[in-house]
PDB file of C-alpha atoms and ligand atoms in Angstrom:
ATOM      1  CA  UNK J  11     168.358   1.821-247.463  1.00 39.00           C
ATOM      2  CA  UNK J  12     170.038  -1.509-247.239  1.00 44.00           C
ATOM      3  CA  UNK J  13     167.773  -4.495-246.115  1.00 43.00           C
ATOM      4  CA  UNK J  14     168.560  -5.649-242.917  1.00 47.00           C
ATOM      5  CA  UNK J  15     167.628  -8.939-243.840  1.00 47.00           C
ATOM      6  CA  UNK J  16     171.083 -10.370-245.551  1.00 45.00           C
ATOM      7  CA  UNK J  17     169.197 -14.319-245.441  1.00 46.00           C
ATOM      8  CA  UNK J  18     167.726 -12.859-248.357  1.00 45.00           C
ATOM      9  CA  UNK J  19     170.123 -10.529-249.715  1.00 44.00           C
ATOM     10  CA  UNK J  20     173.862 -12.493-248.940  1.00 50.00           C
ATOM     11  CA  UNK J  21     176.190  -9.805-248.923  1.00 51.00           C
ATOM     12  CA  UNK J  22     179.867 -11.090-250.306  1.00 48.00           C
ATOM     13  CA  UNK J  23     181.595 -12.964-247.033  1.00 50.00           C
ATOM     14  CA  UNK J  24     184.357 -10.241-247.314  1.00 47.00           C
ATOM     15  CA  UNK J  25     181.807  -7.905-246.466  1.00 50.00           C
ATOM     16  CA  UNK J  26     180.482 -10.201-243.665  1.00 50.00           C
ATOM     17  CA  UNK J  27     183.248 -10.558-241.347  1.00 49.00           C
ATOM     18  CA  UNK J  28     184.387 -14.269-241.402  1.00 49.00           C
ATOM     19  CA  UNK J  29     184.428 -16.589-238.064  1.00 52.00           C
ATOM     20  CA  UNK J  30     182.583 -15.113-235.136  1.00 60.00           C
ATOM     21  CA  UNK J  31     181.236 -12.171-237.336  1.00 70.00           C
ATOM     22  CA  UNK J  32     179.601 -14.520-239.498  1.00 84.00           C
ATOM     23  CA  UNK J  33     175.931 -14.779-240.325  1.00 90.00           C
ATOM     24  CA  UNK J  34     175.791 -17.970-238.860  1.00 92.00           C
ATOM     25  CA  UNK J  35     176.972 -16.197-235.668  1.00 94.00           C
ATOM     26  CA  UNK J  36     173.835 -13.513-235.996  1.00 95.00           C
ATOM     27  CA  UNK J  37     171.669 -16.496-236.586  1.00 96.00           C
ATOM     28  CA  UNK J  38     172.658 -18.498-232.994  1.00 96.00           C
ATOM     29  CA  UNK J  39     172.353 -15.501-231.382  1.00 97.00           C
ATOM     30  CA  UNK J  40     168.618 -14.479-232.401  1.00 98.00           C
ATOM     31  CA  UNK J  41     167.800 -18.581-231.856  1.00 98.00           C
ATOM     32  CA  UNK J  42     169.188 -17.634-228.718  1.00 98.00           C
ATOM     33  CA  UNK J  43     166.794 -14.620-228.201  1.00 98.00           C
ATOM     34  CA  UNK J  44     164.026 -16.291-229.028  1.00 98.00           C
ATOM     35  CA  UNK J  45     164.495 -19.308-226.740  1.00 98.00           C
ATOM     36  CA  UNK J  46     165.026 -16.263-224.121  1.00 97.00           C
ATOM     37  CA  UNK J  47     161.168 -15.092-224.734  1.00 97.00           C
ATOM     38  CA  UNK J  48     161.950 -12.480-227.180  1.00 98.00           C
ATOM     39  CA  UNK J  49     158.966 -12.892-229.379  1.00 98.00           C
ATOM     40  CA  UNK J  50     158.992  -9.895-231.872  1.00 98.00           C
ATOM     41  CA  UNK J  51     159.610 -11.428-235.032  1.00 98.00           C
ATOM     42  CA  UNK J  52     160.720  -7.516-236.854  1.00 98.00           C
ATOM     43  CA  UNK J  53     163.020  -7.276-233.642  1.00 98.00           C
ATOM     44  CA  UNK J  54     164.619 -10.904-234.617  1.00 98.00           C
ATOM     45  CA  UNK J  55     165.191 -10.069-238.419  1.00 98.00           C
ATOM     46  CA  UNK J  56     166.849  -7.004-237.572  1.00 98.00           C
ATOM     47  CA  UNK J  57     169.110  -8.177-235.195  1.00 98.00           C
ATOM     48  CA  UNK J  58     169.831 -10.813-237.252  1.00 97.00           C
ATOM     49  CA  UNK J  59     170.831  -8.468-240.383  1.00 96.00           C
ATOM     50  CA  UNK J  60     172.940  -5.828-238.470  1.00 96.00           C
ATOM     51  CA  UNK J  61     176.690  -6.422-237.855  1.00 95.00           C
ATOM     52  CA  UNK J  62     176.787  -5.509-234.635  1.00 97.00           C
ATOM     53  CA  UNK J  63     180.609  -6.780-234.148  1.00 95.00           C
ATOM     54  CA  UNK J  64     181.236  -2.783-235.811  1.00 95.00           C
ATOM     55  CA  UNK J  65     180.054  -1.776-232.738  1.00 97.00           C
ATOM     56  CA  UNK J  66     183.291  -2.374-230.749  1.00 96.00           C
ATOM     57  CA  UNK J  67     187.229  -2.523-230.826  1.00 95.00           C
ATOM     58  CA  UNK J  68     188.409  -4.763-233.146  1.00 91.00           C
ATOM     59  CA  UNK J  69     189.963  -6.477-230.138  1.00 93.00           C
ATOM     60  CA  UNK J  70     186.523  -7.490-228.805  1.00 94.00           C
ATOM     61  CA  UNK J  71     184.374  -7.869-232.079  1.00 93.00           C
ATOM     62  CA  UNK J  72     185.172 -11.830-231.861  1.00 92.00           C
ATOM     63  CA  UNK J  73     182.965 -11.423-229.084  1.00 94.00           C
ATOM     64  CA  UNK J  74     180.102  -9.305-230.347  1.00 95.00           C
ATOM     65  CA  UNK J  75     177.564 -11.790-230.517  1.00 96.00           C
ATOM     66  CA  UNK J  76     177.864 -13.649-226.933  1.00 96.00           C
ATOM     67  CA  UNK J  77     174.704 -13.281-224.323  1.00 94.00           C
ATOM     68  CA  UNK J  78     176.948 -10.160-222.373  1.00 97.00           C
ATOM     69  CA  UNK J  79     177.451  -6.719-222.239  1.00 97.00           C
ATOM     70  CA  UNK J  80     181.499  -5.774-223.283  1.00 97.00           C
ATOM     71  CA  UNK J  81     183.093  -2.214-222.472  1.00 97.00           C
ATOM     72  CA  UNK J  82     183.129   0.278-225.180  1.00 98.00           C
ATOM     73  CA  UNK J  83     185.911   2.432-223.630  1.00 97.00           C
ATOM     74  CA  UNK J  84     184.785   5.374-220.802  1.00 97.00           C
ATOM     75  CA  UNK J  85     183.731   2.801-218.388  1.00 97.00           C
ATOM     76  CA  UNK J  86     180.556   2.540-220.730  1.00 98.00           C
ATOM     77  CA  UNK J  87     179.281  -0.879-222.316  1.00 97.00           C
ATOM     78  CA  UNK J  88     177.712  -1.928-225.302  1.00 98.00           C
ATOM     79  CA  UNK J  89     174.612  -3.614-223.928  1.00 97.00           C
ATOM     80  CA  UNK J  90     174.298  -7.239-223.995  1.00 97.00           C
ATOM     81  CA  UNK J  91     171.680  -8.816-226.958  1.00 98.00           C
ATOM     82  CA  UNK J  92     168.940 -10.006-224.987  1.00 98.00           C
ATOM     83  CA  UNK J  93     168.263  -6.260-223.456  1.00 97.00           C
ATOM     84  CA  UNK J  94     168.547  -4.502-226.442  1.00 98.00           C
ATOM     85  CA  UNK J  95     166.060  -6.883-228.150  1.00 98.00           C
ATOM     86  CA  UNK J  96     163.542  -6.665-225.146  1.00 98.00           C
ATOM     87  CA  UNK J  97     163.725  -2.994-224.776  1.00 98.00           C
ATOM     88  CA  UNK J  98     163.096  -2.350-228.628  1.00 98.00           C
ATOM     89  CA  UNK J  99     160.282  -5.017-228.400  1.00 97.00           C
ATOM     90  CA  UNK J 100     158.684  -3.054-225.675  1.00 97.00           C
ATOM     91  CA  UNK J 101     158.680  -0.109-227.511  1.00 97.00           C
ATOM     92  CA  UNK J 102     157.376  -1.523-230.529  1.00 97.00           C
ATOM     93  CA  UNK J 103     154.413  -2.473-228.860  1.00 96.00           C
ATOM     94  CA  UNK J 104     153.781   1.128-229.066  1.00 91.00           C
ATOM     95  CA  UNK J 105     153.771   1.468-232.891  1.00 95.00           C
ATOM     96  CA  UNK J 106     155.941   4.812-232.086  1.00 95.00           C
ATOM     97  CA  UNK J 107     156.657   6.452-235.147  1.00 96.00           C
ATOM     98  CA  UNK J 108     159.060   9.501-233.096  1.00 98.00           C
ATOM     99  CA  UNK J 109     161.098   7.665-230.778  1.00 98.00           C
ATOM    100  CA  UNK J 110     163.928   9.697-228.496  1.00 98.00           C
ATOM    101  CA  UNK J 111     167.054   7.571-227.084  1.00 98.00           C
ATOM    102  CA  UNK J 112     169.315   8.957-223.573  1.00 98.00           C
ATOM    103  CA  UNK J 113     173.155   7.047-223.895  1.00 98.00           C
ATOM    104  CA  UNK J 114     173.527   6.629-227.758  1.00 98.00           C
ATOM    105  CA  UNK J 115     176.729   4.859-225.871  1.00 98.00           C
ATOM    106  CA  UNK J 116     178.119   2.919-228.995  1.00 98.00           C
ATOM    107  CA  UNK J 117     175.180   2.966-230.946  1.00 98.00           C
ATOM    108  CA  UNK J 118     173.986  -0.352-231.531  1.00 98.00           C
ATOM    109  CA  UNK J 119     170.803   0.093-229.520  1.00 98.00           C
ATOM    110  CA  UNK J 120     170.578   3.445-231.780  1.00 98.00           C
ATOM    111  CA  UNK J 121     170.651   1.305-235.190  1.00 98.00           C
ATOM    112  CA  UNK J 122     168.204  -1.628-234.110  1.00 98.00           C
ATOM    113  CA  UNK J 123     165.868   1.463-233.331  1.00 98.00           C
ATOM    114  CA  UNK J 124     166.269   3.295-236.349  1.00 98.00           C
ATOM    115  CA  UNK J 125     165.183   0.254-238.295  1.00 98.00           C
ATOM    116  CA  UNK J 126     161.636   0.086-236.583  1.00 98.00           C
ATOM    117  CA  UNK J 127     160.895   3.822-236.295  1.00 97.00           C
ATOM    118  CA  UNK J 128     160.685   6.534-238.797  1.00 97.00           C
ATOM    119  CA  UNK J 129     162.123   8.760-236.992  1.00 98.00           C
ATOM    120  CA  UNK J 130     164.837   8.877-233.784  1.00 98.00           C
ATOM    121  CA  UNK J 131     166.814  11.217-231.761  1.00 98.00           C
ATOM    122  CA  UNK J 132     169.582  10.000-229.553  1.00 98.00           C
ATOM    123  CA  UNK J 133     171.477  11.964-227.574  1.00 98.00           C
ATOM    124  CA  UNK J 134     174.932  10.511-225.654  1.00 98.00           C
ATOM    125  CA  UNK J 135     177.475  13.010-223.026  1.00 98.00           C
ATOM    126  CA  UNK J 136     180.563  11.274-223.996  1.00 98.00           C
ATOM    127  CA  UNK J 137     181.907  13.279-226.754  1.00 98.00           C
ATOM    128  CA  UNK J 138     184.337  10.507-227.820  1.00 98.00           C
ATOM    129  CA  UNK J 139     181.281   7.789-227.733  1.00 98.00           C
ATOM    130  CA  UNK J 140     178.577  10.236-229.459  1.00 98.00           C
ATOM    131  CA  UNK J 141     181.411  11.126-232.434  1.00 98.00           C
ATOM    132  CA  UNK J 142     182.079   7.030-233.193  1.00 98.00           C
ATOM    133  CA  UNK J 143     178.636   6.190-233.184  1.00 98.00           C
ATOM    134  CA  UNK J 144     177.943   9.038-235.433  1.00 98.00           C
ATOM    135  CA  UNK J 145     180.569   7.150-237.954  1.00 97.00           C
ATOM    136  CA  UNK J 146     179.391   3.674-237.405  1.00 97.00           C
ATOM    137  CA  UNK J 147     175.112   4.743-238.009  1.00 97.00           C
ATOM    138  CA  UNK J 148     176.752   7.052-241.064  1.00 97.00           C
ATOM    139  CA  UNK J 149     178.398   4.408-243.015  1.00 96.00           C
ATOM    140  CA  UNK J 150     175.418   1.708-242.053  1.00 96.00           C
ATOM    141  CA  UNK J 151     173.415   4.276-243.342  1.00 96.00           C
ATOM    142  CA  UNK J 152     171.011   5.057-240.613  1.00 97.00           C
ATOM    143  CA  UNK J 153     170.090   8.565-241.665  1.00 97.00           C
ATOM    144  CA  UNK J 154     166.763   8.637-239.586  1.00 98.00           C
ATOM    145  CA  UNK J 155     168.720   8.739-236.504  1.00 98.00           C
ATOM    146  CA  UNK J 156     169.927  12.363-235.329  1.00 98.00           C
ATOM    147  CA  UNK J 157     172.240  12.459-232.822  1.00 98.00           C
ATOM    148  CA  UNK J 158     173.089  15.009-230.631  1.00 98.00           C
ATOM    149  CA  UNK J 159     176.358  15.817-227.641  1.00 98.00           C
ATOM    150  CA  UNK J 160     174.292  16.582-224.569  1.00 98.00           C
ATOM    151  CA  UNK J 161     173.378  15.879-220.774  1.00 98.00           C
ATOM    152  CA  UNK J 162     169.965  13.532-222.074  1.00 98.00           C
ATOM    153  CA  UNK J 163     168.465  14.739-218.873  1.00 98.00           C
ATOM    154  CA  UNK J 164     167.080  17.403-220.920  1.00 98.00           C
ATOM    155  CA  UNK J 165     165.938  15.643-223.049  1.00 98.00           C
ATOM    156  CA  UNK J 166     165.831  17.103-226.807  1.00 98.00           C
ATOM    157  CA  UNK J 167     162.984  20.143-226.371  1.00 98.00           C
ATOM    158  CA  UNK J 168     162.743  21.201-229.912  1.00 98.00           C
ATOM    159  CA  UNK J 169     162.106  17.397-231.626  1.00 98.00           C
ATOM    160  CA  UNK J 170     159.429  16.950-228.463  1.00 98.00           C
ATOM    161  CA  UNK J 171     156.638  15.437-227.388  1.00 98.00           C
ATOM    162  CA  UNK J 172     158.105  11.444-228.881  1.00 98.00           C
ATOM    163  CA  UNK J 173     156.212   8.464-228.701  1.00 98.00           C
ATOM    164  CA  UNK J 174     158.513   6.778-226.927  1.00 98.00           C
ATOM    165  CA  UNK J 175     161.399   7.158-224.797  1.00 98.00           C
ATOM    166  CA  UNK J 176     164.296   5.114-224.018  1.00 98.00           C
ATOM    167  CA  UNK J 177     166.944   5.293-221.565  1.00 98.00           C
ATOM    168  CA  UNK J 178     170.057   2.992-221.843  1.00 98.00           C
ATOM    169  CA  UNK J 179     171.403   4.473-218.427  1.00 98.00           C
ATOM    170  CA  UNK J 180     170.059   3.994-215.124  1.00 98.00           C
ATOM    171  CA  UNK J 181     168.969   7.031-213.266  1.00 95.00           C
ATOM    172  CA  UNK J 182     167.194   6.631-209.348  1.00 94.00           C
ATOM    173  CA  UNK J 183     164.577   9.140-210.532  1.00 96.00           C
ATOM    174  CA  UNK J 184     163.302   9.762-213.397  1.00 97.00           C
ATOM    175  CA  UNK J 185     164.485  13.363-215.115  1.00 97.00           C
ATOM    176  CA  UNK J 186     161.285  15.680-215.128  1.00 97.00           C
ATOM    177  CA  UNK J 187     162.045  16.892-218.799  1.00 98.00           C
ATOM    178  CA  UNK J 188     161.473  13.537-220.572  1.00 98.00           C
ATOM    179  CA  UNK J 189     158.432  12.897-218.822  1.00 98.00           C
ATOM    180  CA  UNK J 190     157.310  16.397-219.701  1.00 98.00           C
ATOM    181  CA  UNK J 191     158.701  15.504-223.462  1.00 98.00           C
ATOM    182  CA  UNK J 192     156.405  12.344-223.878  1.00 98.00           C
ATOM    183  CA  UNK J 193     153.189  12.579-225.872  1.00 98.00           C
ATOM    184  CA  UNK J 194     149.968  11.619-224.838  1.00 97.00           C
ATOM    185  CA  UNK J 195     149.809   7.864-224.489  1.00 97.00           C
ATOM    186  CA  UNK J 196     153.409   7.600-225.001  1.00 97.00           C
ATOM    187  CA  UNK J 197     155.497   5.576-222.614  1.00 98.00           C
ATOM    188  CA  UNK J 198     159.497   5.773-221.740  1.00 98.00           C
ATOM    189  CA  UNK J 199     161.030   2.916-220.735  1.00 98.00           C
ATOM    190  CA  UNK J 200     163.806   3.285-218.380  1.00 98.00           C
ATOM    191  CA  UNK J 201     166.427   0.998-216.200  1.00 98.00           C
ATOM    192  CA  UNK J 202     165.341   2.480-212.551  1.00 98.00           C
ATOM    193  CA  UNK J 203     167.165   2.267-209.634  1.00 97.00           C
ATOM    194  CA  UNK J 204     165.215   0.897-206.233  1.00 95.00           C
ATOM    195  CA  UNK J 205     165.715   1.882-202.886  1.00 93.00           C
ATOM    196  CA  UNK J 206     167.736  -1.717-202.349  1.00 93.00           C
ATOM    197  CA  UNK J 207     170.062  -0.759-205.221  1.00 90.00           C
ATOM    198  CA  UNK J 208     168.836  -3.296-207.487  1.00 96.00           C
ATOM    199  CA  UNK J 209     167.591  -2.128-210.817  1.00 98.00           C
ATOM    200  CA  UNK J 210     164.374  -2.673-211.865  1.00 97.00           C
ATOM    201  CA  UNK J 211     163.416  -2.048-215.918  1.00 98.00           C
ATOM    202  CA  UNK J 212     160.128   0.031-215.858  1.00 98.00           C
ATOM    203  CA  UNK J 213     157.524   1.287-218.208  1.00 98.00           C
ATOM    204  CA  UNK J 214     155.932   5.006-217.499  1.00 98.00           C
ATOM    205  CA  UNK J 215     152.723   5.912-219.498  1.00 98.00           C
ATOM    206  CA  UNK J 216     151.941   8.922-220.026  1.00 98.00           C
ATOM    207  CA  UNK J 217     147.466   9.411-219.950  1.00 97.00           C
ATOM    208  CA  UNK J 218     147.184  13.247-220.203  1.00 96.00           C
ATOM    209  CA  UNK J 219     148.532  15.243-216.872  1.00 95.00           C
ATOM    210  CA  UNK J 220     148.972  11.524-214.958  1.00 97.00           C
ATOM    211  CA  UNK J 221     151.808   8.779-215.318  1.00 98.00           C
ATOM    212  CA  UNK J 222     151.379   5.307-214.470  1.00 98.00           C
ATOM    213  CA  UNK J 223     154.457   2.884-213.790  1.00 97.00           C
ATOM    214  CA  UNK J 224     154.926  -0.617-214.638  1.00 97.00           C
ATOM    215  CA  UNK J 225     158.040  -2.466-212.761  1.00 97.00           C
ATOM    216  CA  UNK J 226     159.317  -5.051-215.119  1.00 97.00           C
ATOM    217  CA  UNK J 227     162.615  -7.448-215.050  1.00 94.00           C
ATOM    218  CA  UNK J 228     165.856  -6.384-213.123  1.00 96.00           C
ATOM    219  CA  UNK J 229     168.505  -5.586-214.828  1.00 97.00           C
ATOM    220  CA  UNK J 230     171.796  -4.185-214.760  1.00 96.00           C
ATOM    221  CA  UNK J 231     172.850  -0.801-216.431  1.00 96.00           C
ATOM    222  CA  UNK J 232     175.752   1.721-216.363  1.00 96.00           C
ATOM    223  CA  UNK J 233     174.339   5.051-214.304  1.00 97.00           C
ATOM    224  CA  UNK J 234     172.675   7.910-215.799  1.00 98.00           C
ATOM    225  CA  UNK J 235     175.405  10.791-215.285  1.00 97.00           C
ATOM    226  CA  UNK J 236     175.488  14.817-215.290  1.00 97.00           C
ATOM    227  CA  UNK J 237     176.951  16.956-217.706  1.00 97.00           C
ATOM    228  CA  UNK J 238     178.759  16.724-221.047  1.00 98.00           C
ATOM    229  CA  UNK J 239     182.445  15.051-221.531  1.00 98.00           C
ATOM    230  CA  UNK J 240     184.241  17.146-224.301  1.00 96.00           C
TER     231      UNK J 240
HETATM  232  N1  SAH S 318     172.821   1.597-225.757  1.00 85.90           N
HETATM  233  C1  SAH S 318     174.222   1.781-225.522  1.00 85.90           C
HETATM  234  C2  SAH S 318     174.428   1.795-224.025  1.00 85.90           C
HETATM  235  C3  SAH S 318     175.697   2.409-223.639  1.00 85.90           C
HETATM  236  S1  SAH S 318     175.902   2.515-221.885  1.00 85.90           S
HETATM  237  C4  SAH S 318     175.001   0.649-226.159  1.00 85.90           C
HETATM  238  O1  SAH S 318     174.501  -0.462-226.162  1.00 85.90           O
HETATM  239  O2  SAH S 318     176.118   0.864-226.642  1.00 85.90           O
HETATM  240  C5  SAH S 318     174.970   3.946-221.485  1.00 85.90           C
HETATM  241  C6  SAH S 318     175.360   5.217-222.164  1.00 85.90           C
HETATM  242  O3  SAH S 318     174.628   6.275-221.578  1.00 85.90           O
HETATM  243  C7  SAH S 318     176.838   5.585-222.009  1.00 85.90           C
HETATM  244  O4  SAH S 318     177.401   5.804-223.269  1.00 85.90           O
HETATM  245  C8  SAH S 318     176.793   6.852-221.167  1.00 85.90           C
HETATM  246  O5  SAH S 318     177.833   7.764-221.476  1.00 85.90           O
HETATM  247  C9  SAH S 318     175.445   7.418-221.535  1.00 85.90           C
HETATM  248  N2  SAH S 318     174.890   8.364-220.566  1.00 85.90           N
HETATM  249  C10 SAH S 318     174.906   8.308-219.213  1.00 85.90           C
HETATM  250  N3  SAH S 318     174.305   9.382-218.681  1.00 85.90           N
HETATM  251  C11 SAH S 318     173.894  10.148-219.725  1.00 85.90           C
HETATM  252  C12 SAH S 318     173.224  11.402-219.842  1.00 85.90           C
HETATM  253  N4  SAH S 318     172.826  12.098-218.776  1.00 85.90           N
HETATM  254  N5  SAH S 318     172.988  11.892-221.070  1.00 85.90           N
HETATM  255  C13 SAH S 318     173.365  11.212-222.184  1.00 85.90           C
HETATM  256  N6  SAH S 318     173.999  10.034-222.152  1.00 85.90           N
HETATM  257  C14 SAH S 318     174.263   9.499-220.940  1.00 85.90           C
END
């Protein structure tokens, strides 16, 4: 697999993107992280080695690396940095070696995990958005990452119980089958929506039959959605 950590291993600048995809770029941004509280040093390095500027239209990718979230076509966003770097902090705090992802969307958040678990699932409805990011986590060779055309409220039975779950959508309860899906001490961490309408990031543990909820930081999500989009 390629190291994500091109400091080390400079990859030719033709390779790198030039200007705003630069590694200079990648490196502001993760100073930026860090000054934001992100504190995982694995989470830093990796985000600093992966070009995420392939994750969107080449009209956008100038913009890849800004503190936002940019539209990735289906009235669906890439996430912005800072959230993608919190929630895969959060869930490494779990050491989770089987790790299960709802809204592959354009699978950014779906390559940052893959580099910190052995294994990952990732499932995504939008048929258009679930082939793409199949492309993108092919060529950066991801192959621990499976990904699968589905409704995610179902979670993915056959791979269950994960260590960890993660939802990139926001749903105002949580589905039944990924809490049923989580292992034993495991914990899913979720965008929730509150009675107010404001969403609040939370962390569910699972301790044998009971689940215990932690509210975090609001934040702002697309909604978790029904059904498949062919
Ligand atoms: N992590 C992605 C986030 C994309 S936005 C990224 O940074 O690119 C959230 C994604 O969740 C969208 O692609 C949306 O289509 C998907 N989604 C919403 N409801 C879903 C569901 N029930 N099952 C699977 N994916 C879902």
């Amino acid at each position: 697999m390629r190291s994500p950590d091109t400091r080390r291993y400079p990859r030719p600048e033709w390779l790198q993107g030039v200007g705003m995809t630069s590694q200079r770029t990648r490196d502001r941004m993760v100073e930026r992280l860090a000054r934001q509280g992100i504190a995982d040093h694995r989470v830093l390095e990796v985000m600093a080695g992966e070009p995420r500027h392939l994750f969107l239209d080449e009209a956008l990718a100038h913009r890849a690396y800004e503190d936002t979230s940019l539209p990735i076509g289906h009235g669906q966003t890439l996430s912005q940095p800072w959230i993608v770097a919190r929630m895969t902090e959060l869930l490494r705090e779990q050491a989770p070696t089987r790790v299960l992802e709802i809204g592959t969307g354009s699978g950014y958040q779906t390559l940052v995990l893959a580099r910190v678990v052995t294994e990952l699932w990732s499932v995504e409805r939008i048929n258009a958005l679930h082939r793409r990011a199949g492309e993108r986590l092919r060529l950066l060779g991801a192959h621990n990452a499976r990904l699968r055309l589905a409704d995610g409220g179902h979670g993915w039975p056959e791979a269950a119980p994960f260590d960890a779950i993660l939802l990139t959508a926001c749903a105002s309860t949580l589905p039944e089958p990924l809490l049923a899906q989580l292992a034993d001490g495991g914990v899913l961490i979720a965008p929730l929506a509150e009675q107010d309408g404001t969403q609040r990031l939370v962390r569910v543990r699972r301790e044998g039959t009971r689940f215990e909820t932690q509210r975090l930081e609001t934040v702002r999500f697309v909604p978790l959605l029904e059904g498949v989009i062919r």
